[in-house]
Amino acid sequence: MTQDELKKQSALAALDYIEGGIIGVGTGSTVNHFIDGLATIKHRIDGAVSSSEVSSARLRQHGITVYDLNDVGQLSVYVDGADEANDRLQLIKGGGGALTREKIVAAASAKFVCIADASKRVAVLGSFPLPVEVIPMARSYVARQLVQLGGTPVWREGFISDNGNPILDIHGLAVHDPVALEQQINQIVGVVTVGLFAQRPADVLLLGAAGGVETIT
Ligand code: 5RP
């Protein structure tokens, strides 16, 4: 099976977690498969809150109502992909640049179901460059602070998030204490969001593999 077929397998497995109401929907190629699958059971939900303009457009194309998070209460479930996941269901996310809205929608959801192909599973987070969204005027200042943490921040040139901000990708980190690093980076003035999902990890990880979907809780 190709990596994309494995992504699709995990995405379709997440449909079993949809119980109705308004759900949270993330961003990325795995989530695109989920949205396409969601369209087949859209009569079961009232709509969605999305973590990006791209996902909102895909949801609307399928006739699924997209709500502003401010207009709804707690979401029952959030389905999103990841760039890396460890066995404690802590994640690196933000390869697609949607990390800030992803973290907000995850925080507003009772359950976070993460979907990915099995290649995303790692023993130690950090081989995938860790994204950090920053306030534009603070980009260089934050980069200097990140160097002091032992990483090599690289400006994602030419990219601006849906919130109008640049992103730094930190290379060369081995994240042995994800909760502590998330807190440390959050404390740097000018940081909007770090793409470590450790303080609020996923609740369920669905990994697509050749032998089927593995469920980790
Ligand atoms: C976007 C994300 C994505 O969930 C992550 O990059 C995984 O993407 P894909 O499903 O395309 O592999 O965090 O900001």
mmCIF file of C-alpha atoms and ligand atoms in Angstrom:
data_model
loop_
_atom_site.group_PDB
_atom_site.id
_atom_site.type_symbol
_atom_site.label_atom_id
_atom_site.label_comp_id
_atom_site.label_asym_id
_atom_site.label_seq_id
_atom_site.Cartn_x
_atom_site.Cartn_y
_atom_site.Cartn_z
ATOM 1 C CA MET A 1 0.000 0.000 0.000
ATOM 2 C CA THR A 2 1.166 3.544 -0.654
ATOM 3 C CA GLN A 3 1.579 6.067 2.149
ATOM 4 C CA ASP A 4 -1.509 7.863 0.879
ATOM 5 C CA GLU A 5 -3.563 4.649 1.025
ATOM 6 C CA LEU A 6 -2.411 4.134 4.624
ATOM 7 C CA LYS A 7 -3.436 7.707 5.447
ATOM 8 C CA LYS A 8 -6.851 7.064 3.923
ATOM 9 C CA GLN A 9 -7.240 3.855 5.922
ATOM 10 C CA SER A 10 -6.642 5.663 9.226
ATOM 11 C CA ALA A 11 -8.862 8.577 8.165
ATOM 12 C CA LEU A 12 -11.820 6.321 7.399
ATOM 13 C CA ALA A 13 -11.357 4.486 10.726
ATOM 14 C CA ALA A 14 -11.950 7.809 12.474
ATOM 15 C CA LEU A 15 -15.522 7.900 11.138
ATOM 16 C CA ASP A 16 -16.399 5.368 13.874
ATOM 17 C CA TYR A 17 -15.742 8.088 16.456
ATOM 18 C CA ILE A 18 -18.323 10.489 15.018
ATOM 19 C CA GLU A 19 -21.424 10.518 17.171
ATOM 20 C CA GLY A 20 -23.216 13.639 15.946
ATOM 21 C CA GLY A 21 -23.386 17.326 16.830
ATOM 22 C CA ILE A 22 -20.671 19.716 15.671
ATOM 23 C CA ILE A 23 -17.220 18.188 15.308
ATOM 24 C CA GLY A 24 -13.704 19.598 14.995
ATOM 25 C CA VAL A 25 -11.797 18.978 11.778
ATOM 26 C CA GLY A 26 -8.062 19.484 11.292
ATOM 27 C CA THR A 27 -5.817 20.071 8.297
ATOM 28 C CA GLY A 28 -3.644 18.083 5.918
ATOM 29 C CA SER A 29 -3.678 15.294 3.362
ATOM 30 C CA THR A 30 -4.845 12.672 5.889
ATOM 31 C CA VAL A 31 -7.644 14.960 7.036
ATOM 32 C CA ASN A 32 -8.655 15.524 3.416
ATOM 33 C CA HIS A 33 -9.456 11.789 3.242
ATOM 34 C CA PHE A 34 -11.391 12.137 6.502
ATOM 35 C CA ILE A 35 -13.432 15.048 5.137
ATOM 36 C CA ASP A 36 -14.276 13.077 2.001
ATOM 37 C CA GLY A 37 -15.387 10.156 4.181
ATOM 38 C CA LEU A 38 -17.317 12.472 6.477
ATOM 39 C CA ALA A 39 -19.343 13.618 3.483
ATOM 40 C CA THR A 40 -20.847 10.127 3.245
ATOM 41 C CA ILE A 41 -22.241 10.373 6.797
ATOM 42 C CA LYS A 42 -22.894 14.122 6.890
ATOM 43 C CA HIS A 43 -26.550 13.544 7.774
ATOM 44 C CA ARG A 44 -25.294 12.323 11.183
ATOM 45 C CA ILE A 45 -23.640 15.639 12.165
ATOM 46 C CA ASP A 46 -24.802 19.247 12.515
ATOM 47 C CA GLY A 47 -21.620 20.687 11.075
ATOM 48 C CA ALA A 48 -17.942 21.292 11.777
ATOM 49 C CA VAL A 49 -15.419 23.751 13.167
ATOM 50 C CA SER A 50 -12.273 23.693 11.078
ATOM 51 C CA SER A 51 -8.623 24.475 11.764
ATOM 52 C CA SER A 52 -7.862 26.084 8.395
ATOM 53 C CA GLU A 53 -9.326 27.955 5.456
ATOM 54 C CA VAL A 54 -8.352 25.028 3.194
ATOM 55 C CA SER A 55 -10.283 22.481 5.270
ATOM 56 C CA SER A 56 -13.248 24.867 5.588
ATOM 57 C CA ALA A 57 -13.425 25.140 1.801
ATOM 58 C CA ARG A 58 -13.321 21.340 1.385
ATOM 59 C CA LEU A 59 -16.037 20.861 4.024
ATOM 60 C CA ARG A 60 -18.271 23.447 2.316
ATOM 61 C CA GLN A 61 -17.702 21.796 -1.076
ATOM 62 C CA HIS A 62 -19.231 18.675 0.446
ATOM 63 C CA GLY A 63 -22.205 20.654 1.776
ATOM 64 C CA ILE A 64 -21.061 20.468 5.408
ATOM 65 C CA THR A 65 -21.799 23.632 7.422
ATOM 66 C CA VAL A 66 -18.695 25.269 8.897
ATOM 67 C CA TYR A 67 -19.172 27.114 12.187
ATOM 68 C CA ASP A 68 -17.097 29.771 13.943
ATOM 69 C CA LEU A 69 -15.787 28.287 17.191
ATOM 70 C CA ASN A 70 -17.172 31.325 19.035
ATOM 71 C CA ASP A 71 -20.712 30.364 18.044
ATOM 72 C CA VAL A 72 -20.638 26.830 19.443
ATOM 73 C CA GLY A 73 -19.888 25.118 22.771
ATOM 74 C CA GLN A 74 -17.507 22.253 23.448
ATOM 75 C CA LEU A 75 -16.944 19.964 20.470
ATOM 76 C CA SER A 76 -17.416 16.243 21.085
ATOM 77 C CA VAL A 77 -14.479 15.139 18.968
ATOM 78 C CA TYR A 78 -11.569 16.598 17.006
ATOM 79 C CA VAL A 79 -10.006 14.630 14.158
ATOM 80 C CA ASP A 80 -6.598 15.708 12.875
ATOM 81 C CA GLY A 81 -3.325 14.364 11.521
ATOM 82 C CA ALA A 82 0.218 14.685 12.836
ATOM 83 C CA ASP A 83 3.788 14.953 11.623
ATOM 84 C CA GLU A 84 5.115 12.765 14.452
ATOM 85 C CA ALA A 85 3.525 10.847 17.334
ATOM 86 C CA ASN A 86 5.125 9.049 20.261
ATOM 87 C CA ASP A 87 3.661 6.225 22.349
ATOM 88 C CA ARG A 88 2.279 8.710 24.886
ATOM 89 C CA LEU A 89 0.251 10.222 22.040
ATOM 90 C CA GLN A 90 2.244 13.443 22.218
ATOM 91 C CA LEU A 91 2.574 15.008 18.795
ATOM 92 C CA ILE A 92 4.479 17.348 16.551
ATOM 93 C CA LYS A 93 2.029 19.153 14.292
ATOM 94 C CA GLY A 94 2.071 22.171 12.026
ATOM 95 C CA GLY A 95 3.816 20.893 8.929
ATOM 96 C CA GLY A 96 0.928 22.442 7.035
ATOM 97 C CA GLY A 97 1.182 25.639 9.071
ATOM 98 C CA ALA A 98 -2.214 25.349 10.782
ATOM 99 C CA LEU A 99 -0.848 24.639 14.274
ATOM 100 C CA THR A 100 -2.437 27.570 16.111
ATOM 101 C CA ARG A 101 -6.001 26.875 15.039
ATOM 102 C CA GLU A 102 -5.354 23.142 15.447
ATOM 103 C CA LYS A 103 -4.339 23.659 19.062
ATOM 104 C CA ILE A 104 -7.363 25.843 19.722
ATOM 105 C CA VAL A 105 -9.840 23.372 18.231
ATOM 106 C CA ALA A 106 -8.149 20.458 20.029
ATOM 107 C CA ALA A 107 -8.412 22.352 23.325
ATOM 108 C CA ALA A 108 -12.108 22.975 22.702
ATOM 109 C CA SER A 109 -12.843 19.287 22.049
ATOM 110 C CA ALA A 110 -13.683 16.539 24.524
ATOM 111 C CA LYS A 111 -11.768 13.900 22.542
ATOM 112 C CA PHE A 112 -8.844 14.233 20.103
ATOM 113 C CA VAL A 113 -8.588 11.436 17.546
ATOM 114 C CA CYS A 114 -5.276 11.590 15.668
ATOM 115 C CA ILE A 115 -5.027 9.923 12.256
ATOM 116 C CA ALA A 116 -1.769 9.078 10.500
ATOM 117 C CA ASP A 117 0.108 6.447 8.593
ATOM 118 C CA ALA A 118 2.404 4.309 10.724
ATOM 119 C CA SER A 119 5.563 6.087 9.518
ATOM 120 C CA LYS A 120 4.610 9.008 11.785
ATOM 121 C CA ARG A 121 5.221 6.935 14.918
ATOM 122 C CA VAL A 122 8.562 7.722 16.596
ATOM 123 C CA ALA A 123 10.310 6.853 19.850
ATOM 124 C CA VAL A 124 11.519 10.420 20.390
ATOM 125 C CA LEU A 125 9.885 13.505 18.865
ATOM 126 C CA GLY A 126 12.038 15.975 16.950
ATOM 127 C CA SER A 127 13.308 14.475 13.714
ATOM 128 C CA PHE A 128 10.493 16.398 12.031
ATOM 129 C CA PRO A 129 11.315 20.120 12.349
ATOM 130 C CA LEU A 130 9.207 21.612 15.142
ATOM 131 C CA PRO A 131 7.037 24.504 13.855
ATOM 132 C CA VAL A 132 6.664 27.696 15.887
ATOM 133 C CA GLU A 133 4.242 30.420 14.757
ATOM 134 C CA VAL A 134 5.441 33.879 15.768
ATOM 135 C CA ILE A 135 4.321 37.508 15.728
ATOM 136 C CA PRO A 136 5.991 39.041 12.615
ATOM 137 C CA MET A 137 8.122 41.665 14.426
ATOM 138 C CA ALA A 138 9.415 39.039 16.886
ATOM 139 C CA ARG A 139 10.685 36.559 14.283
ATOM 140 C CA SER A 140 14.419 37.214 14.707
ATOM 141 C CA TYR A 141 14.190 37.676 18.465
ATOM 142 C CA VAL A 142 12.343 34.368 18.902
ATOM 143 C CA ALA A 143 14.811 32.626 16.580
ATOM 144 C CA ARG A 144 17.709 33.741 18.807
ATOM 145 C CA GLN A 145 15.918 32.386 21.894
ATOM 146 C CA LEU A 146 15.271 29.068 20.146
ATOM 147 C CA VAL A 147 18.974 28.716 19.328
ATOM 148 C CA GLN A 148 19.632 28.919 23.076
ATOM 149 C CA LEU A 149 17.347 25.914 23.531
ATOM 150 C CA GLY A 150 19.683 23.910 21.312
ATOM 151 C CA GLY A 151 17.769 23.935 18.042
ATOM 152 C CA THR A 152 18.344 25.450 14.628
ATOM 153 C CA PRO A 153 15.334 27.581 13.670
ATOM 154 C CA VAL A 154 14.708 28.057 9.965
ATOM 155 C CA TRP A 155 12.293 30.712 8.729
ATOM 156 C CA ARG A 156 9.619 29.122 6.494
ATOM 157 C CA GLU A 157 10.124 31.815 3.867
ATOM 158 C CA GLY A 158 7.200 32.718 1.657
ATOM 159 C CA PHE A 159 4.677 31.163 4.051
ATOM 160 C CA ILE A 160 2.146 33.115 6.132
ATOM 161 C CA SER A 161 -0.352 31.342 8.385
ATOM 162 C CA ASP A 162 -4.124 31.827 8.216
ATOM 163 C CA ASN A 163 -3.564 34.189 11.168
ATOM 164 C CA GLY A 164 -1.119 36.360 9.192
ATOM 165 C CA ASN A 165 2.020 35.178 10.972
ATOM 166 C CA PRO A 166 5.356 33.646 9.907
ATOM 167 C CA ILE A 167 6.599 30.230 11.029
ATOM 168 C CA LEU A 168 10.016 29.098 12.237
ATOM 169 C CA ASP A 169 10.814 25.378 11.903
ATOM 170 C CA ILE A 170 13.267 24.149 14.543
ATOM 171 C CA HIS A 171 15.667 21.535 13.195
ATOM 172 C CA GLY A 172 17.978 19.290 15.171
ATOM 173 C CA LEU A 173 15.941 18.788 18.343
ATOM 174 C CA ALA A 174 15.562 15.537 20.276
ATOM 175 C CA VAL A 175 12.532 16.228 22.442
ATOM 176 C CA HIS A 176 12.998 14.043 25.527
ATOM 177 C CA ASP A 177 10.593 16.060 27.716
ATOM 178 C CA PRO A 178 7.835 17.329 25.402
ATOM 179 C CA VAL A 179 5.723 18.936 28.165
ATOM 180 C CA ALA A 180 8.674 20.919 29.534
ATOM 181 C CA LEU A 181 9.778 22.066 26.069
ATOM 182 C CA GLU A 182 6.244 23.100 25.150
ATOM 183 C CA GLN A 183 6.064 25.216 28.306
ATOM 184 C CA GLN A 184 9.527 26.712 27.713
ATOM 185 C CA ILE A 185 8.776 27.751 24.134
ATOM 186 C CA ASN A 186 5.335 29.075 25.099
ATOM 187 C CA GLN A 187 7.070 31.441 27.519
ATOM 188 C CA ILE A 188 9.165 33.169 24.849
ATOM 189 C CA VAL A 189 7.660 36.574 24.144
ATOM 190 C CA GLY A 190 6.437 36.781 20.566
ATOM 191 C CA VAL A 191 5.600 33.080 20.245
ATOM 192 C CA VAL A 192 2.017 32.519 19.172
ATOM 193 C CA THR A 193 2.022 28.711 19.213
ATOM 194 C CA VAL A 194 4.514 25.858 19.267
ATOM 195 C CA GLY A 195 3.524 22.733 17.360
ATOM 196 C CA LEU A 196 4.168 20.414 20.308
ATOM 197 C CA PHE A 197 0.919 18.833 21.439
ATOM 198 C CA ALA A 198 2.145 17.398 24.735
ATOM 199 C CA GLN A 199 0.245 19.176 27.497
ATOM 200 C CA ARG A 200 -2.881 18.192 25.592
ATOM 201 C CA PRO A 201 -1.907 15.046 23.662
ATOM 202 C CA ALA A 202 -4.237 13.027 21.469
ATOM 203 C CA ASP A 203 -6.666 10.679 23.210
ATOM 204 C CA VAL A 204 -6.701 8.090 20.431
ATOM 205 C CA LEU A 205 -4.093 7.452 17.740
ATOM 206 C CA LEU A 206 -5.192 5.569 14.625
ATOM 207 C CA LEU A 207 -2.184 4.393 12.619
ATOM 208 C CA GLY A 208 -2.654 3.015 9.123
ATOM 209 C CA ALA A 209 -0.327 0.093 8.379
ATOM 210 C CA ALA A 210 -0.164 -2.736 5.861
ATOM 211 C CA GLY A 211 -1.803 -5.111 8.352
ATOM 212 C CA GLY A 212 -4.682 -2.749 9.134
ATOM 213 C CA VAL A 213 -5.329 0.190 11.450
ATOM 214 C CA GLU A 214 -3.646 0.072 14.837
ATOM 215 C CA THR A 215 -5.504 1.860 17.633
ATOM 216 C CA ILE A 216 -3.385 3.305 20.444
ATOM 217 C CA THR A 217 -4.993 4.903 23.515
HETATM 218 C C1 5RP B 1 -1.019 20.688 9.503
HETATM 219 C C2 5RP B 1 -0.775 19.490 10.339
HETATM 220 C C3 5RP B 1 -1.023 18.164 9.708
HETATM 221 O O1 5RP B 1 -1.920 17.457 10.503
HETATM 222 C C4 5RP B 1 0.281 17.421 9.610
HETATM 223 O O2 5RP B 1 1.210 18.227 8.892
HETATM 224 C C5 5RP B 1 0.098 16.074 8.904
HETATM 225 O O3 5RP B 1 -0.184 16.290 7.563
HETATM 226 P P1 5RP B 1 -0.484 15.112 6.557
HETATM 227 O O4 5RP B 1 -1.781 14.497 6.983
HETATM 228 O O5 5RP B 1 -0.583 15.799 5.214
HETATM 229 O O6 5RP B 1 0.644 14.123 6.620
HETATM 230 O O7 5RP B 1 -0.391 19.550 11.465
HETATM 231 O O8 5RP B 1 -0.640 21.860 10.149
#
